[in-house]
XYZ file of C-alpha atoms in Angstrom:
427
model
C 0.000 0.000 0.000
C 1.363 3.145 -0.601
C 0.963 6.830 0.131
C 1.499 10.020 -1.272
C 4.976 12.018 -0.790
C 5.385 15.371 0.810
C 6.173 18.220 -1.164
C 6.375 18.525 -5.297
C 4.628 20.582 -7.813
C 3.017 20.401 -10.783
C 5.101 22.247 -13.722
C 3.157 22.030 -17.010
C 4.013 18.977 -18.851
C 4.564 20.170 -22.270
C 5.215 16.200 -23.247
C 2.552 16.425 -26.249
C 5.556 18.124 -28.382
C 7.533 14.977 -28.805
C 5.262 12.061 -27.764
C 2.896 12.864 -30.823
C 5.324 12.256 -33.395
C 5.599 9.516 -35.390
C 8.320 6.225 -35.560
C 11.883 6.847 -34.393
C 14.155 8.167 -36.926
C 17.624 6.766 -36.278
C 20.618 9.492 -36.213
C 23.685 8.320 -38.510
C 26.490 10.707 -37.060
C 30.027 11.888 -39.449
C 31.762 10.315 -36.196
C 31.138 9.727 -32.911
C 32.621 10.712 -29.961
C 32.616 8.259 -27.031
C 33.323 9.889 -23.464
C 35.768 7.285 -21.051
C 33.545 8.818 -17.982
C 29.833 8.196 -18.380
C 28.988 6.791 -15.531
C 29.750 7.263 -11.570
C 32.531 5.593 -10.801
C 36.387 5.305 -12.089
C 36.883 6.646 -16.043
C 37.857 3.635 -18.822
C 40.869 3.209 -19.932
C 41.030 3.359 -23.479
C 41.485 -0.040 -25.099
C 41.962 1.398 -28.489
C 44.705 3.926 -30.783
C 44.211 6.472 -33.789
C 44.521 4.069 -36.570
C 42.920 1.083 -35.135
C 39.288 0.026 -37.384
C 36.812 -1.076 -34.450
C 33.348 -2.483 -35.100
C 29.756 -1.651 -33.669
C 29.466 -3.360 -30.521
C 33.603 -3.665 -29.722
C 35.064 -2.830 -26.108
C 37.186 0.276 -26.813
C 37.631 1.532 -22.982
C 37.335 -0.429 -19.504
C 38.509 -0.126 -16.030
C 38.899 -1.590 -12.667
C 36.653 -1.546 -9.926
C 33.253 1.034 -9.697
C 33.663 1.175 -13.357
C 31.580 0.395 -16.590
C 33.198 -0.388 -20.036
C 32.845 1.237 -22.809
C 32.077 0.407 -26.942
C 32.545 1.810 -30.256
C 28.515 2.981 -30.855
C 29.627 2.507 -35.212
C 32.393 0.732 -36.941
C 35.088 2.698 -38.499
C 38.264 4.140 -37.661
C 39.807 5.383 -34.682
C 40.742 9.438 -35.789
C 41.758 10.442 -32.493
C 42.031 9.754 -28.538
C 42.571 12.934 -26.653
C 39.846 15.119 -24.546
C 37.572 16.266 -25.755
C 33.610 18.647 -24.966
C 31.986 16.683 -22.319
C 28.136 17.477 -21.140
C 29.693 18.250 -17.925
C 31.286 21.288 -19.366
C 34.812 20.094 -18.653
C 36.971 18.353 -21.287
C 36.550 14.603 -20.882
C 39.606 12.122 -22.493
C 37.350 10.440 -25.239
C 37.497 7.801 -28.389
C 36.334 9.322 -31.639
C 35.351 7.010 -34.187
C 34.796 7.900 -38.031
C 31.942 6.318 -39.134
C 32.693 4.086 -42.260
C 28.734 3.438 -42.471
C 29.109 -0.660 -42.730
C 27.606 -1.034 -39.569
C 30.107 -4.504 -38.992
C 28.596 -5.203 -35.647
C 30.239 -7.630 -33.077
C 27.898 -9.300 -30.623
C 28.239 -9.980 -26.875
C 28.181 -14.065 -25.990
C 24.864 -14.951 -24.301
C 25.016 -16.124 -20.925
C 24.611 -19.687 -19.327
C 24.292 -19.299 -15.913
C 23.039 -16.185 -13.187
C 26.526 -15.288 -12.376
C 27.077 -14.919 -16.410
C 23.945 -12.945 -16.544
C 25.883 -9.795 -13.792
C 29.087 -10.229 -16.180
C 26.924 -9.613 -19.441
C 25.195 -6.742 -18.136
C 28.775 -5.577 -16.672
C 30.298 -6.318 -20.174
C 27.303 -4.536 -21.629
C 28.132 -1.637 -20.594
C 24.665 -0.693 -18.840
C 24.045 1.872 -16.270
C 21.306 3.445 -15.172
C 20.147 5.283 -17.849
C 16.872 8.064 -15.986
C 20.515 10.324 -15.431
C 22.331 8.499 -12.791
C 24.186 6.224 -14.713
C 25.392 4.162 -11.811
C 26.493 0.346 -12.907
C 23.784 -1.410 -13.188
C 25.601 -5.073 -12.776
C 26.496 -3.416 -9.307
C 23.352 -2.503 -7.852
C 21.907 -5.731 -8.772
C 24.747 -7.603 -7.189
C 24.111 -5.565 -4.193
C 20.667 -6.003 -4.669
C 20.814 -10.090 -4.384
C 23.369 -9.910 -1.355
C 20.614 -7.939 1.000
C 17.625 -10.049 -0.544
C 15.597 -6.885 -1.242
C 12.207 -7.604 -1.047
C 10.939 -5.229 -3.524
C 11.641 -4.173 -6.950
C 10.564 -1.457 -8.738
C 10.709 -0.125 -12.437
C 10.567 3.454 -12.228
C 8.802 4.556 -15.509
C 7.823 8.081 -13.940
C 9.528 10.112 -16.360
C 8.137 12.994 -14.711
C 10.191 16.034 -15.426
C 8.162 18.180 -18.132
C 9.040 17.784 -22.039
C 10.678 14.194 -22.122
C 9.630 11.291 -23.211
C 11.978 9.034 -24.272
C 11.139 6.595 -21.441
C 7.646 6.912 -23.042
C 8.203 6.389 -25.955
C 10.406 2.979 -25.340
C 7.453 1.747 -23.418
C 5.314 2.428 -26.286
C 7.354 0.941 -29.157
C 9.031 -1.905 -27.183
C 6.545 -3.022 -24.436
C 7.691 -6.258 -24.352
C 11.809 -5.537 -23.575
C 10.406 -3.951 -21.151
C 8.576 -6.549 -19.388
C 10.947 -9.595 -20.473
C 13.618 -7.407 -18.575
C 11.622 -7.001 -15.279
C 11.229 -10.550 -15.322
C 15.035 -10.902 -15.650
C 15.425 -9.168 -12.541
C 12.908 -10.849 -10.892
C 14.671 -14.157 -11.314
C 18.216 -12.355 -10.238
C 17.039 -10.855 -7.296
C 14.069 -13.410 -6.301
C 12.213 -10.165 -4.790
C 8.385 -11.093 -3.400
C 7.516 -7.911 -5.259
C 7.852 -6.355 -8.715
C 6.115 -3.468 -9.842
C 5.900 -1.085 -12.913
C 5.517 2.236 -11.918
C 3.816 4.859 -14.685
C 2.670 8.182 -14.015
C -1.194 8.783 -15.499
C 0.053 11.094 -18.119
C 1.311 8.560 -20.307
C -1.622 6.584 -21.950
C -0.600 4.952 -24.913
C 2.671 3.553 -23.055
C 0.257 2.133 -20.392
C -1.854 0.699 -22.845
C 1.169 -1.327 -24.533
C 2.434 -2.348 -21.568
C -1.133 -3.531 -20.609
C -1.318 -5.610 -24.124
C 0.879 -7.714 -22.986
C 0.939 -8.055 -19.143
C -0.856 -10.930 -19.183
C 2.042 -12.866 -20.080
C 4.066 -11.755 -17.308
C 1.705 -12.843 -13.961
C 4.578 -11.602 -11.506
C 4.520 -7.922 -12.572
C 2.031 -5.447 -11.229
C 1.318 -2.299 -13.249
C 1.359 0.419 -10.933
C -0.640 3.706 -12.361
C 0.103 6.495 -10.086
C -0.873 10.455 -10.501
C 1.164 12.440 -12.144
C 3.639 14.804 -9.403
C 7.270 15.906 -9.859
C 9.431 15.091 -8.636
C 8.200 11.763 -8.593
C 10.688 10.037 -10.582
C 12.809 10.296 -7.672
C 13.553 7.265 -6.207
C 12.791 8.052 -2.608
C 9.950 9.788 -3.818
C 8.893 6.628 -5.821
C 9.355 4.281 -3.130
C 7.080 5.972 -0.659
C 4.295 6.757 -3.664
C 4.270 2.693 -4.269
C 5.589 1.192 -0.659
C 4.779 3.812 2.253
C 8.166 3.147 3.242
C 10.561 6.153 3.912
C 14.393 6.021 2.749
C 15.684 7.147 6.114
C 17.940 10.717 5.692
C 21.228 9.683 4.338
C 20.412 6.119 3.220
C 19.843 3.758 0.017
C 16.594 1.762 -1.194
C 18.086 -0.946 -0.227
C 17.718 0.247 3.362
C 13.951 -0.852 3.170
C 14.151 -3.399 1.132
C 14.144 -1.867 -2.274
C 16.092 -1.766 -5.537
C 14.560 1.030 -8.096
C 15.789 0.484 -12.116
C 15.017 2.627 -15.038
C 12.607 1.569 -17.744
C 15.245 1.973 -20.200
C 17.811 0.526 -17.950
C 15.227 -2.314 -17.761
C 14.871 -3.238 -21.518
C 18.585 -2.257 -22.267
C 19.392 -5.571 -20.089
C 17.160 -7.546 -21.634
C 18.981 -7.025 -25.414
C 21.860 -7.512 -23.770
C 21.114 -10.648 -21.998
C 18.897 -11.869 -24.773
C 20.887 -10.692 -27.620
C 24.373 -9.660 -26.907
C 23.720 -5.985 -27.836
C 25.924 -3.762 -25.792
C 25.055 -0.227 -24.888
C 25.969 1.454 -28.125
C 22.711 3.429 -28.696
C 19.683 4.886 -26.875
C 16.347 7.197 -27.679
C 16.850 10.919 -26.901
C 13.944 13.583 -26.630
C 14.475 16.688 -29.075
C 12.281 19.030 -27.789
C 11.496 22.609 -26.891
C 9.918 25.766 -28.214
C 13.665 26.582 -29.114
C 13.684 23.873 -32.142
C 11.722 23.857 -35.225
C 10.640 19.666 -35.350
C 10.425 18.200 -31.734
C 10.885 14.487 -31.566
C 12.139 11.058 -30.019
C 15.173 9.471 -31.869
C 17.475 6.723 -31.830
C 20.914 8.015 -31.120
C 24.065 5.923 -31.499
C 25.996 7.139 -27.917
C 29.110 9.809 -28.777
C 26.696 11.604 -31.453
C 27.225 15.579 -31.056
C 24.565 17.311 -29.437
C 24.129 19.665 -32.773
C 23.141 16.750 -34.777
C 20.794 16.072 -32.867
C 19.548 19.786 -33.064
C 19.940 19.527 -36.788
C 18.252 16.240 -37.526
C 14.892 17.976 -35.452
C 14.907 20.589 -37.902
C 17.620 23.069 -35.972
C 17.463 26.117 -33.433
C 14.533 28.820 -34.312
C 15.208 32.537 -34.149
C 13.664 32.339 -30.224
C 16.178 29.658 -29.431
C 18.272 30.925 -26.132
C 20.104 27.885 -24.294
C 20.162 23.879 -24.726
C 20.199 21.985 -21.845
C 20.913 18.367 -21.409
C 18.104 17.302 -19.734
C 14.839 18.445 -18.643
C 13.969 21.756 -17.208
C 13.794 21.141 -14.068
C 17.566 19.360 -13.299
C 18.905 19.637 -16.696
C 22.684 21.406 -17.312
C 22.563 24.259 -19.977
C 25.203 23.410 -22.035
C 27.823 25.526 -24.028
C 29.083 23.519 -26.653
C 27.189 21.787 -28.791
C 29.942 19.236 -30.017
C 29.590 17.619 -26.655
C 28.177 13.947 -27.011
C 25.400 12.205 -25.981
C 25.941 9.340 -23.614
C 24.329 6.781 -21.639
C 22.464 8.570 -19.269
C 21.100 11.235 -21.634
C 17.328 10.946 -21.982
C 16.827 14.768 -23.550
C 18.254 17.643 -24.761
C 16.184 20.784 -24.564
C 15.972 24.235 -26.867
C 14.412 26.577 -24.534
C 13.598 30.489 -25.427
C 15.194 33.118 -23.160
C 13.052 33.017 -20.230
C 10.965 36.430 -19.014
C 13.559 38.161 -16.933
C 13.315 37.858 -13.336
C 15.159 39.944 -10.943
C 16.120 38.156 -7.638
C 14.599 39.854 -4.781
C 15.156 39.131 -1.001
C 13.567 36.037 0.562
C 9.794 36.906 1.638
C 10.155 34.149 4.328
C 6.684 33.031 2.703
C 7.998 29.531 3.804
C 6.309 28.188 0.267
C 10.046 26.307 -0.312
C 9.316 24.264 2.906
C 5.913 23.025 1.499
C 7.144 21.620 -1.620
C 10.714 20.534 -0.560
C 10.375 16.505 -1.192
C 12.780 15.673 1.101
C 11.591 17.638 4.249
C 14.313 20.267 4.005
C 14.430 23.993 4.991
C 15.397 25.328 1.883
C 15.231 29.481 3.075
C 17.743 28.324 6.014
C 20.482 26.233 3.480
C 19.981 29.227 1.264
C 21.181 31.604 4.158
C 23.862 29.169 5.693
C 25.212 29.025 2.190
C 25.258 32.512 1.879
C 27.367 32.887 5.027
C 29.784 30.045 4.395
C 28.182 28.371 7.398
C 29.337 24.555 6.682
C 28.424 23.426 10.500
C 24.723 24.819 9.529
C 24.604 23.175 6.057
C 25.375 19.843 8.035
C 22.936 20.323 10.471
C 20.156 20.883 7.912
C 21.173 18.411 5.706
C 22.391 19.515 2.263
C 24.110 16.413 0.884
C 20.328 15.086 1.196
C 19.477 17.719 -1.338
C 18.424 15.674 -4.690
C 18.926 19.459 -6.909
C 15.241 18.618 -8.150
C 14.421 22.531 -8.401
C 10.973 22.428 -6.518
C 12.052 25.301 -4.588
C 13.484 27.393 -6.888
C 10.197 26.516 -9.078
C 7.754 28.202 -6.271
C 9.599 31.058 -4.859
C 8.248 33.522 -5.497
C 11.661 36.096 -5.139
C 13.081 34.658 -7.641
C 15.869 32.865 -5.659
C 18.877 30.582 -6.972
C 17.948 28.126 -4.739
C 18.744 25.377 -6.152
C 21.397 26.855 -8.099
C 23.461 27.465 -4.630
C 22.693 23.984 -3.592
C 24.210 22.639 -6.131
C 27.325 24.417 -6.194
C 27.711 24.222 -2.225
C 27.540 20.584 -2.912
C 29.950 20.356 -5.243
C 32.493 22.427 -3.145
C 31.827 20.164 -0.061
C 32.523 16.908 -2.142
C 35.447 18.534 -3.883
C 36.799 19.277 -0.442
C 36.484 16.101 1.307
């Protein structure tokens, strides 16, 4: 039984621009350029040297430990390994690959037995791909060794203007529900449950097409409410159960995975296809076509841009992302990679002076993880780090509620950000 979580809002969706258009059209980059950091953990290593001719599918970077390999997303030559643009804004050491436009694809063996099932997914490449993009081999391995209870498939999606998770749902209903099943054998849970917000009907009507076939998987219809998505936030809205301040799922008995995650394991387990490719939403009132496509991974942002028709005269900023927690982005020869469900032409917003806080206490009310947003946003402001510890920043999940409803104006979530990126740079 589950209950409603505290706080969130209800930005306009503005999904209709994408989700209405018709079947995927498949990008077919120059070259690609494939980041050795896409996921949390230690970079790759490349595996590969200018010169070298790799094929779709191939291992080109890898590493030890928290760390999830990565492969060529076309075949074709190896032009240069060097940094290079990253969506984090910093320079990122990275593969690029001329496309030769064979498409000479090498294929992943299938596994035998459950412990070769965590070393394809591992050798897949796969992460969570809702923007995390932690390993997903890991978290199911951790998963299994505390015998959650309880898994769910967080198909939320609820940040305004995306809908690539949608859209996988509605084109490939079945991946999706032949890879919950996978983890339901892995992780033996009592429990598995498809989670879709009520804003998505045609995706809930292909998954319900086929559900019958899959007996152990509940289809979970909840309202729609950002930030929902989150996986707290998700766990409470399905369970009841709270993720205490500072602690995992796992904690009560849960292990949350993407949608796309989801069916991204199933090709790989079912037919050795490693993460080389994944759909992107195009949209905006900042490009001229909005639309889902399929994107090989290491395709530059502004082909993306181009392929939806390019930037209209109101175009202002593209973020990576959706509105609400995306990252504006200044150069659009960065990439797309795993974890990138959206990229977002937005017009120059109506200007909006900051103010001084009104103390209207509104940021307390929608705060989804029972912060004090006014009092972090005055400890920041005076450098006070034993008051940001008190109040709990690092629980902070930068979902932009706050800064959303004041009313000032504020760079709430802004400051939040950046204090916790000083804090972790500093430990």
């Amino acid at each position: 039984m589950g209950s409603l979580f505290f706080g969130g809002i209800h930005p306009a969706p503005k999904k209709d621009m994408s989700a209405a258009t018709a079947a995927l059209q498949t990008i077919v980059p120059h070259c690609v350029v494939i980041p050795m950091q896409q996921h949390i953990g230690a970079p790759c290593t490349p595996l590969v040297a200018v010169g070298d001719v790799v094929r779709r599918g191939q291992k080109i970077g890898d590493g030890e430990g928290l760390c999830s390999p990565v492969h060529a997303s076309v075949s074709g030559t190896v032009t240069a390994v060097e940094p290079r643009p990253h969506l984090s804004g910093k320079a990122v050491l990275s593969v690029v690959i001329e496309n030769d436009r064979l498409n000479t694809t090498v294929a992943l063996p299938l596994p035998e037995t459950e412990n070769d099932v965590l070393q394809c997914i591992r050798e897949a490449g796969i992460v969570g791909m809702g923007g995390a993009a932690f390993p997903s081999d890991v978290k199911a391995l951790s998963a299994m060794r505390q015998a959650v209870n309880t898994v769910l498939i967080n198909a939320c999606e609820c940040e305004p203007y995306i809908t690539s998770d949608d859209a996988v749902m509605r084109t490939a209903p079945q991946s999706v529900l032949e890879g919950a099943m996978l983890l339901h054998r892995l992780l033996q849970p009592t429990t598995l449950v498809i989670a879709v917000e009520d804003n998505k009907p045609e995706a809930i009507a292909a998954l319900r097409d086929v559900l019958p076939q899959y007996p152990a998987v509940e289809l979970r219809i909840l309202p729609t409410r950002y930030p929902q998505g989150g996986e707290k936030q998700l766990i409470q809205a399905v369970t009841g159960r709270e993720v205490p301040a500072g602690a995992l799922p796992m904690a009560v008995g849960c292990a949350v995975f993407n949608v796309v995650t989801t069916a991204t394991i199933y090709r790989a387990v079912s037919e050795g296809a490693p993460l080389t490719e994944r759909i992107v939403t195009v949209s905006g009132e900042g490009v001229a076509n909005p639309q889902n496509f399929m994107v090989p991974i290491g395709t530059p942002l502004q082909a993306l841009i181009e392929a939806a028709g390019g930037l209209t005269d109101g175009a202002d900023r593209v973020m990576c992302g959706g509105p609400m927690m995306g990252i504006a982005q200044k150069d659009l020869s960065a990439p797309v990679m795993k974890g990138t469900n959206a990229i977002l032409c937005l017009p120059k917003a109506a200007s909006e002076t900051a103010t001084n806080c009104l103390r209207c206490g509104r940021c307390l009310t929608v705060c989804p993880m029972l912060l004090q947003p006014l009092y972090l946003y005055r400890a920041a402001n005076h450098g006070d780090h034993d008051e940001l510890t008190r109040l709990n920043v690092s629980d902070c999940i930068e979902c932009g509620c706050c800064s959303y409803i004041c009313p000032a104006r504020l760079p709430l979530t802004e400051t939040f950000r950046r204090v916790k990126s000083e804090r972790k740079g500093g430990e």
